[in-house]
Coordinates of C-alpha atoms in Angstrom, one line a residue:
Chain A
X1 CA 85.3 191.5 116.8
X2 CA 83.1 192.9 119.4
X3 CA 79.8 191.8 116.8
X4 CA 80.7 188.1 117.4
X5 CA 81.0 188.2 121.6
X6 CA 77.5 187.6 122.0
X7 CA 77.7 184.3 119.8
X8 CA 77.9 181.2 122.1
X9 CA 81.0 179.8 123.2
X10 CA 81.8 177.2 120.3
X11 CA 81.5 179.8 117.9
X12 CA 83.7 182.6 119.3
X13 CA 86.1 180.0 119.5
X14 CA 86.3 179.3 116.7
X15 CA 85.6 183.3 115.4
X16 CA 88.7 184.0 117.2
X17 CA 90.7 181.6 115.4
X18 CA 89.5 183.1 112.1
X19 CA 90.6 186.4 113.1
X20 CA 94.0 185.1 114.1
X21 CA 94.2 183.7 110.6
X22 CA 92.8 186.3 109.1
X23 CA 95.1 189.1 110.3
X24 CA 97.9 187.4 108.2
X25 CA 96.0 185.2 105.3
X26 CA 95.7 187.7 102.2
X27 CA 99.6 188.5 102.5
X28 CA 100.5 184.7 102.6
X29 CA 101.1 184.6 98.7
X30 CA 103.4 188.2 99.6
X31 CA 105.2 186.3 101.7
X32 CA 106.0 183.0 99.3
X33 CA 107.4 185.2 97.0
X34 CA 109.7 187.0 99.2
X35 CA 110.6 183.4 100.6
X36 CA 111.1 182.1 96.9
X37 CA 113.3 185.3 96.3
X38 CA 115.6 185.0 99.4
X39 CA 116.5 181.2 98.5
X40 CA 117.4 182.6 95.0
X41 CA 119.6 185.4 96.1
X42 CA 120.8 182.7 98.6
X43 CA 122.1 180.4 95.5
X44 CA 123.4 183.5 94.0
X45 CA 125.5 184.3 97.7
X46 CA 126.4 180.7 97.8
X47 CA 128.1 180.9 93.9
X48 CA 129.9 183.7 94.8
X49 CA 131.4 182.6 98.0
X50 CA 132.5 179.4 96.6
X51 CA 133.8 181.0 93.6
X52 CA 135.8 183.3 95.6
X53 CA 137.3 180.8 97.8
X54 CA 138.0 178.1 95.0
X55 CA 139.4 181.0 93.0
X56 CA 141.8 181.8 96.2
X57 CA 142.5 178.8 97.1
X58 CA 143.5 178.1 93.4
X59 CA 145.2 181.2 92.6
X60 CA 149.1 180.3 92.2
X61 CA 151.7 182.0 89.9
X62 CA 155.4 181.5 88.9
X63 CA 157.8 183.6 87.8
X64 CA 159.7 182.0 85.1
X65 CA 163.1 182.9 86.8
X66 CA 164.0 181.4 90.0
X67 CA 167.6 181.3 91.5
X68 CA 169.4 178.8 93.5
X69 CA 167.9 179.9 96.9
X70 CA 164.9 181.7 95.8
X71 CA 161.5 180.7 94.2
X72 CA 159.5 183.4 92.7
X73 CA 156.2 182.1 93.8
X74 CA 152.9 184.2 94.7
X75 CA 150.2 182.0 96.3
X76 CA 147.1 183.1 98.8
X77 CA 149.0 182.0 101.8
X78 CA 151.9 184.1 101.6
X79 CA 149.2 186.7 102.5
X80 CA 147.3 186.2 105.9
X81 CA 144.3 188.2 104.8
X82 CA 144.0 185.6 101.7
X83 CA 144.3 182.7 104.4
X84 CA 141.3 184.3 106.1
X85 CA 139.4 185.3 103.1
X86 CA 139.3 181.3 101.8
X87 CA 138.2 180.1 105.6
X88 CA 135.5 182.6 105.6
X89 CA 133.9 182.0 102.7
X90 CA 134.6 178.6 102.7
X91 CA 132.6 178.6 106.1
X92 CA 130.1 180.7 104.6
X93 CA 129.4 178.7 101.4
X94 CA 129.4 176.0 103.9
X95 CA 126.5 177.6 106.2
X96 CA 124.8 178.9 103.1
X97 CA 124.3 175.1 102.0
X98 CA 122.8 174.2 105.0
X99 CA 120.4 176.8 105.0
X100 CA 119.0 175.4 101.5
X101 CA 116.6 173.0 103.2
X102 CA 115.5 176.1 106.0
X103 CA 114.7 178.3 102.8
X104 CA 112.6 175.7 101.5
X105 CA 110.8 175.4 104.3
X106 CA 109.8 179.2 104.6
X107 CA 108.6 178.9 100.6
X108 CA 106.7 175.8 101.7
X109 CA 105.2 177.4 104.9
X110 CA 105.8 181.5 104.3
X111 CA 104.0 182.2 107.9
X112 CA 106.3 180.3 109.6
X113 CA 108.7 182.3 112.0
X114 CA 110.6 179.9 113.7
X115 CA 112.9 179.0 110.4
X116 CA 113.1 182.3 109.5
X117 CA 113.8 183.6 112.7
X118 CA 116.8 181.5 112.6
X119 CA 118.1 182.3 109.4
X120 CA 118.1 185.6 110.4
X121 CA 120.7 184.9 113.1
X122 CA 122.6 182.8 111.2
X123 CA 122.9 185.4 108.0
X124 CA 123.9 188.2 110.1
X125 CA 126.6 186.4 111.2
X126 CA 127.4 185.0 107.6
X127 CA 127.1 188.7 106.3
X128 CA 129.6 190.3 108.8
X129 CA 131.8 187.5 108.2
X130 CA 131.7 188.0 104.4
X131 CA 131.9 191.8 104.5
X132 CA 134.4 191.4 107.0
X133 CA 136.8 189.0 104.9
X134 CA 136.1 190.3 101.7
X135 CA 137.3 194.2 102.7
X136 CA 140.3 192.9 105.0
X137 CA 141.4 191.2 101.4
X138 CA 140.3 194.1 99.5
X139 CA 142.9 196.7 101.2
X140 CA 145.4 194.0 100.8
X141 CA 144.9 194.0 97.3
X142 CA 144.5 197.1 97.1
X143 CA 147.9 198.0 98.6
X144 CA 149.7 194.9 96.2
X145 CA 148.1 196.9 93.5
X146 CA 149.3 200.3 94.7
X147 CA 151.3 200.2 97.4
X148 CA 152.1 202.8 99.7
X149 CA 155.1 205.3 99.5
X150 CA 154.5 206.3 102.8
X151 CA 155.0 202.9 104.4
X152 CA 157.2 202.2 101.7
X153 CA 155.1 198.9 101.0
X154 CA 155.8 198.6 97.3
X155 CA 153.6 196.9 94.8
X156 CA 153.7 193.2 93.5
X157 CA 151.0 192.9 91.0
X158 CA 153.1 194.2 88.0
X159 CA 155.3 191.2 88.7
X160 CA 152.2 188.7 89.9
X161 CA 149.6 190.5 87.3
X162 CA 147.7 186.8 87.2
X163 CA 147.8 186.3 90.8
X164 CA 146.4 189.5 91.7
X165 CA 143.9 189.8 88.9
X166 CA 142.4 185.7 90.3
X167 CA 142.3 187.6 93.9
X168 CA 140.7 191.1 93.1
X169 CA 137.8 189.0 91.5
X170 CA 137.2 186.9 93.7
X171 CA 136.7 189.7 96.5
X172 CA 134.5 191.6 94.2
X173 CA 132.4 188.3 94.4
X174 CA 133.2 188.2 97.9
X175 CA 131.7 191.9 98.3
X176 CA 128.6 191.3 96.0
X177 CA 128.0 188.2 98.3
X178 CA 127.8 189.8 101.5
X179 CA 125.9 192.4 99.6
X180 CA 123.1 189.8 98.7
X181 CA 123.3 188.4 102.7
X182 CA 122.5 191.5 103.8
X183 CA 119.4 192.3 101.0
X184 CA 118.5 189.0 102.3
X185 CA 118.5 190.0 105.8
X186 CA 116.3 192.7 104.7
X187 CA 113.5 190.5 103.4
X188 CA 113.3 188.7 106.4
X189 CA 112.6 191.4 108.2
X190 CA 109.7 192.1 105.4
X191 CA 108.7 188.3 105.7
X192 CA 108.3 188.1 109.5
X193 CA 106.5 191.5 109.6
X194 CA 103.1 191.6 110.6
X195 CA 99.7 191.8 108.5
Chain B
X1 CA 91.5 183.2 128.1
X2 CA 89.0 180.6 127.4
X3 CA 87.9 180.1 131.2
X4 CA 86.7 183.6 130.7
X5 CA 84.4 183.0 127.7
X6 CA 81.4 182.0 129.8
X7 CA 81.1 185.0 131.5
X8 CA 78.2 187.2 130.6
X9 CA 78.2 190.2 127.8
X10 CA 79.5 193.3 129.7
X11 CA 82.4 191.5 131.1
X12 CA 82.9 189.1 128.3
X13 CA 82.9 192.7 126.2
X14 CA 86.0 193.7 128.2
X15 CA 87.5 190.3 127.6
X16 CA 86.9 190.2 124.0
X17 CA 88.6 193.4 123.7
X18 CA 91.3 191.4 125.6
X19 CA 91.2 189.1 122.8
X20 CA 90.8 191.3 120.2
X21 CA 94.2 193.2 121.1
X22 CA 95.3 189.7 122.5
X23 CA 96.3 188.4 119.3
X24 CA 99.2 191.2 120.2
X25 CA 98.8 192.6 123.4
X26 CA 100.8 189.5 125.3
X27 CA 103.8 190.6 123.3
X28 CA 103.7 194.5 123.5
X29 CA 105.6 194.6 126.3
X30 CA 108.5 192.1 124.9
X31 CA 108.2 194.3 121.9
X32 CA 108.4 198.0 123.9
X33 CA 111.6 195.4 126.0
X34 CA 113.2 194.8 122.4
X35 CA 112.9 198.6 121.4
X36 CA 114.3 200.1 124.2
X37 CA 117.0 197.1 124.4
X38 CA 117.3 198.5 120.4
X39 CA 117.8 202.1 121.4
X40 CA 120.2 201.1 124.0
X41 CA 122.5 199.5 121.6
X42 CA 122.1 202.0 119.5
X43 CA 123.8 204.6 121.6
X44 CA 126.5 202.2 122.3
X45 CA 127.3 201.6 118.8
X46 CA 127.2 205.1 118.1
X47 CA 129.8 206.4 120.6
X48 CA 132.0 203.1 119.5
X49 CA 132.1 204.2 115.6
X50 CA 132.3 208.2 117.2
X51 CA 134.7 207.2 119.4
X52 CA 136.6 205.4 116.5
X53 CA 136.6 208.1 113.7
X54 CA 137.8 210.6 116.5
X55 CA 140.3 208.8 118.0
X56 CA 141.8 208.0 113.9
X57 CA 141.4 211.6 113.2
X58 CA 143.3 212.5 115.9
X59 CA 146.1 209.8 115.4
X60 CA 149.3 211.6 114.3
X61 CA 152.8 210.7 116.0
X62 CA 155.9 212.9 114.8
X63 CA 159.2 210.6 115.8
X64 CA 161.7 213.2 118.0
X65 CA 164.4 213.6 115.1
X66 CA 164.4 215.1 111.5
X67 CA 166.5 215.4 108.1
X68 CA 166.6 218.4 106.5
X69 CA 163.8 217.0 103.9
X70 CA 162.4 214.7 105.8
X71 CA 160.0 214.9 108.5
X72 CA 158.9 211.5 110.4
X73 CA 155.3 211.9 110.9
X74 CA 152.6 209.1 110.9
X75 CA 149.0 210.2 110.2
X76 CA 145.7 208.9 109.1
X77 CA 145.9 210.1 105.9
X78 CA 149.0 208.5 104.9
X79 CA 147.0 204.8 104.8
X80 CA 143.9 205.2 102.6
X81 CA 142.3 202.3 104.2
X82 CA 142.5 204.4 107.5
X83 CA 140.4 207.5 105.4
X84 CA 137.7 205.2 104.6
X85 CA 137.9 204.6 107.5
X86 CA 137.7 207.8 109.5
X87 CA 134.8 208.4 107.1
X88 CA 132.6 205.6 107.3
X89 CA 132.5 205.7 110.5
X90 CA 131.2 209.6 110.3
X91 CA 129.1 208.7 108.6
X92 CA 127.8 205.8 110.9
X93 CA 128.0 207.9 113.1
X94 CA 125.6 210.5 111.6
X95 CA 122.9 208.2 110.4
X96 CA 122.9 206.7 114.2
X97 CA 122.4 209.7 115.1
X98 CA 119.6 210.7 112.8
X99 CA 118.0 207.2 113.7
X100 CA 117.6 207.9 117.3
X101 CA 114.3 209.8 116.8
X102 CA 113.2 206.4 114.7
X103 CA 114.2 204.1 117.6
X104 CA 112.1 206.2 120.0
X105 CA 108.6 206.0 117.9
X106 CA 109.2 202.2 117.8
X107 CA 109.3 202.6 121.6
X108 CA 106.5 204.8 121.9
X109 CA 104.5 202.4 119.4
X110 CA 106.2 199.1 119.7
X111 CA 103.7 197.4 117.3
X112 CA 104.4 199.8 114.4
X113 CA 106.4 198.2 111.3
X114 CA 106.9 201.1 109.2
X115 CA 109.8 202.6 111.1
X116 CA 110.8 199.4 112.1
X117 CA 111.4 198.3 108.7
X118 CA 113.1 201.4 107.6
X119 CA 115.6 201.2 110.3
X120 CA 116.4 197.8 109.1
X121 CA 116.8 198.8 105.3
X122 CA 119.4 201.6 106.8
X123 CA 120.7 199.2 109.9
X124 CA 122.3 196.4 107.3
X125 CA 123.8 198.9 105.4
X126 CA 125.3 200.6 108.4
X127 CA 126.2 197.5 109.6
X128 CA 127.9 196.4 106.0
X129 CA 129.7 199.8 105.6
X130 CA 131.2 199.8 109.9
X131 CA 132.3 196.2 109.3
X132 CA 134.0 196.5 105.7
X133 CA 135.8 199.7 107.0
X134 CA 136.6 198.5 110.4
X135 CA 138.5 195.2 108.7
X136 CA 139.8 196.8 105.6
X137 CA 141.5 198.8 108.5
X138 CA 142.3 195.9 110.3
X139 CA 143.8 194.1 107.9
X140 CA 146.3 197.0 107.6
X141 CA 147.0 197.7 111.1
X142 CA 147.8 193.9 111.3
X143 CA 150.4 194.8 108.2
X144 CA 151.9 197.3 110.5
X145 CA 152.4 195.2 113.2
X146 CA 153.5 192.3 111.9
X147 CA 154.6 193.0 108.4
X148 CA 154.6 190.6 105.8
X149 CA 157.9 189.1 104.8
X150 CA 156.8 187.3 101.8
X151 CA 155.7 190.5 100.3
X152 CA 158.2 192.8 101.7
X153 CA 156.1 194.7 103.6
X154 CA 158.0 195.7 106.8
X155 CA 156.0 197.1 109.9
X156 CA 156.5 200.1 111.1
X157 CA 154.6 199.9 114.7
X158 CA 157.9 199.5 116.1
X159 CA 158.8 203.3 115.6
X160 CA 155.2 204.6 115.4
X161 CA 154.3 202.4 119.0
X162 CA 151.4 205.3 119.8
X163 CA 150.0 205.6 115.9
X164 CA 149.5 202.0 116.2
X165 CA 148.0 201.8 119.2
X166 CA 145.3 204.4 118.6
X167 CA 144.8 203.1 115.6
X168 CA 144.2 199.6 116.7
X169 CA 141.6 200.9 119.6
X170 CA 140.0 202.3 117.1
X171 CA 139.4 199.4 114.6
X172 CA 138.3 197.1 117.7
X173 CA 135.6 200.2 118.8
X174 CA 134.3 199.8 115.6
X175 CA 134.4 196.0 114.5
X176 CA 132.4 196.3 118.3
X177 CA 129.9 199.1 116.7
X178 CA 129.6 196.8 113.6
X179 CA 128.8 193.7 115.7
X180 CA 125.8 195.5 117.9
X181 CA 124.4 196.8 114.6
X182 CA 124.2 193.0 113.2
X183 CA 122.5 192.1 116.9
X184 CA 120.2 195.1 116.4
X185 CA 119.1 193.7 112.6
X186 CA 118.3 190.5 114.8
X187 CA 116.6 192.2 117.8
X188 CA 114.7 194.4 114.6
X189 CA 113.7 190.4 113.3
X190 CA 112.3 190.0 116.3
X191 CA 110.7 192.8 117.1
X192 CA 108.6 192.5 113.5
X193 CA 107.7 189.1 114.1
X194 CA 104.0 188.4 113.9
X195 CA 102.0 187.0 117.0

């Protein structure tokens, strides 16, 4: 730096720009690959939420008694956590989509903040809202699976084995999802870091 | 900075050292603002998930009348939800703790990214593990409000009115704690971001 302050004014221009470049240049092909690798893990989140919340949403069993008042039915909105659980990653297979073309743009220009600054935000919100509608659903399965003596919440899924078998998958996917957001949210942090 | 250029060598020495560190030097003290802003939050979050894991560990109501073989007592470790609870939130509470020292070098040296990026790596899974506990515990509390009738679940906040209500504290502290360590993986984004 201090060698090229003598050279006249057109050149240190355009010496400083070189350095300015050059602090980030050799780790630009670094950076493409961590870019390429977030919008794979970001197809992989987006499978899983919509799996999940398809699965959910779908997930419907009969018992083949009923009685003249009483249906025996088991379907995700008899269960508010389940309601929640489909919104969520509905919402979040949703944002996911829309982040496609901003994951793009950070393979096709890996120096680029702006984008990635944004997906940031935008993933830790998808991530807490993942995590946060995957667990409430997992101690609700959980507890159908279980049940509690000390509450005396008794268990359902050896009547509603299907329904509960469609749901506990589909919060495992639900789990490994906000798992990959926040791996993701990690490699941000490795793409905007400097040199 | 480029009225300055013409100036002769001794100053313009001064100046390119200006330049030199200028690539950065405009944004050290946003970046020293971030870390401290980071510490901040960090102490916040810390006495929420504290806070939290006391206040559960603590929760225990006995109802004013007994059977001979019964005894009406509501604690923590009656829910499992609430144990994963009570110890995620130890040890969030723990590795805040331990990352205090961290949060101070990146005050110190606002422009280093190694112990910035390890306090992301450990920061999203804080943040994953405070959130997933904090709404697995919700969703349960919720249950012991409301009950579920489809499921035949029946609350029991009714008779245990001060379980519940420590309890519930509790889960908001940390779904709070949870939230700040999402906006301090953001704030950590942009504290690593170049130029």
């Amino acid at each position: 730096m201090e060698t090229s302050i003598n050279i006249p004014e057109t050149k240190s221009k355009s010496n400083g720009k070189a350095l300015a470049v050059g602090v980030q240049q050799p780790n630009r092909g670094v950076k493409k690959g961590i870019a390429i690798g977030d919008f794979i893990l970001r197809l992989c989140a987006m499978a899983a939420t919509m799996g999940a919340a398809i699965t959910v949403g779908l997930a419907d069993q009969s018992l083949p008694f009923f009685t003249q008042f009483l249906r025996f039915q088991a379907q995700y909105d008899d269960i508010p956590s389940l309601v929640f659980f489909m919104i969520a990653n509905s919402i979040v297979t949703a944002y996911l989509v829309l982040s496609l073309p901003f994951s793009v743009i950070c393979i096709v220009r890996p120096l680029a903040t702006t984008p990635r600054l944004l997906l940031v935000i935008f993933d830790a919100a998808a991530a807490g809202l993942t995590i946060a509608a995957a667990s409430a659903s997992a101690s609700i399965i959980y507890l159908a699976h279980n049940g509690n003596p000390n509450t005396n919440w008794l268990p359902f899924c050896q009547q509603y084995g299907d329904f509960c078998q469609a749901v506990s998958g589909s919060v495992v996917g639900s789990l490994i999802a906000g798992t990959l957001l926040l791996f993701i949210l990690i490699l941000s942090a490795f793409a905007l870091k400097r040199s």
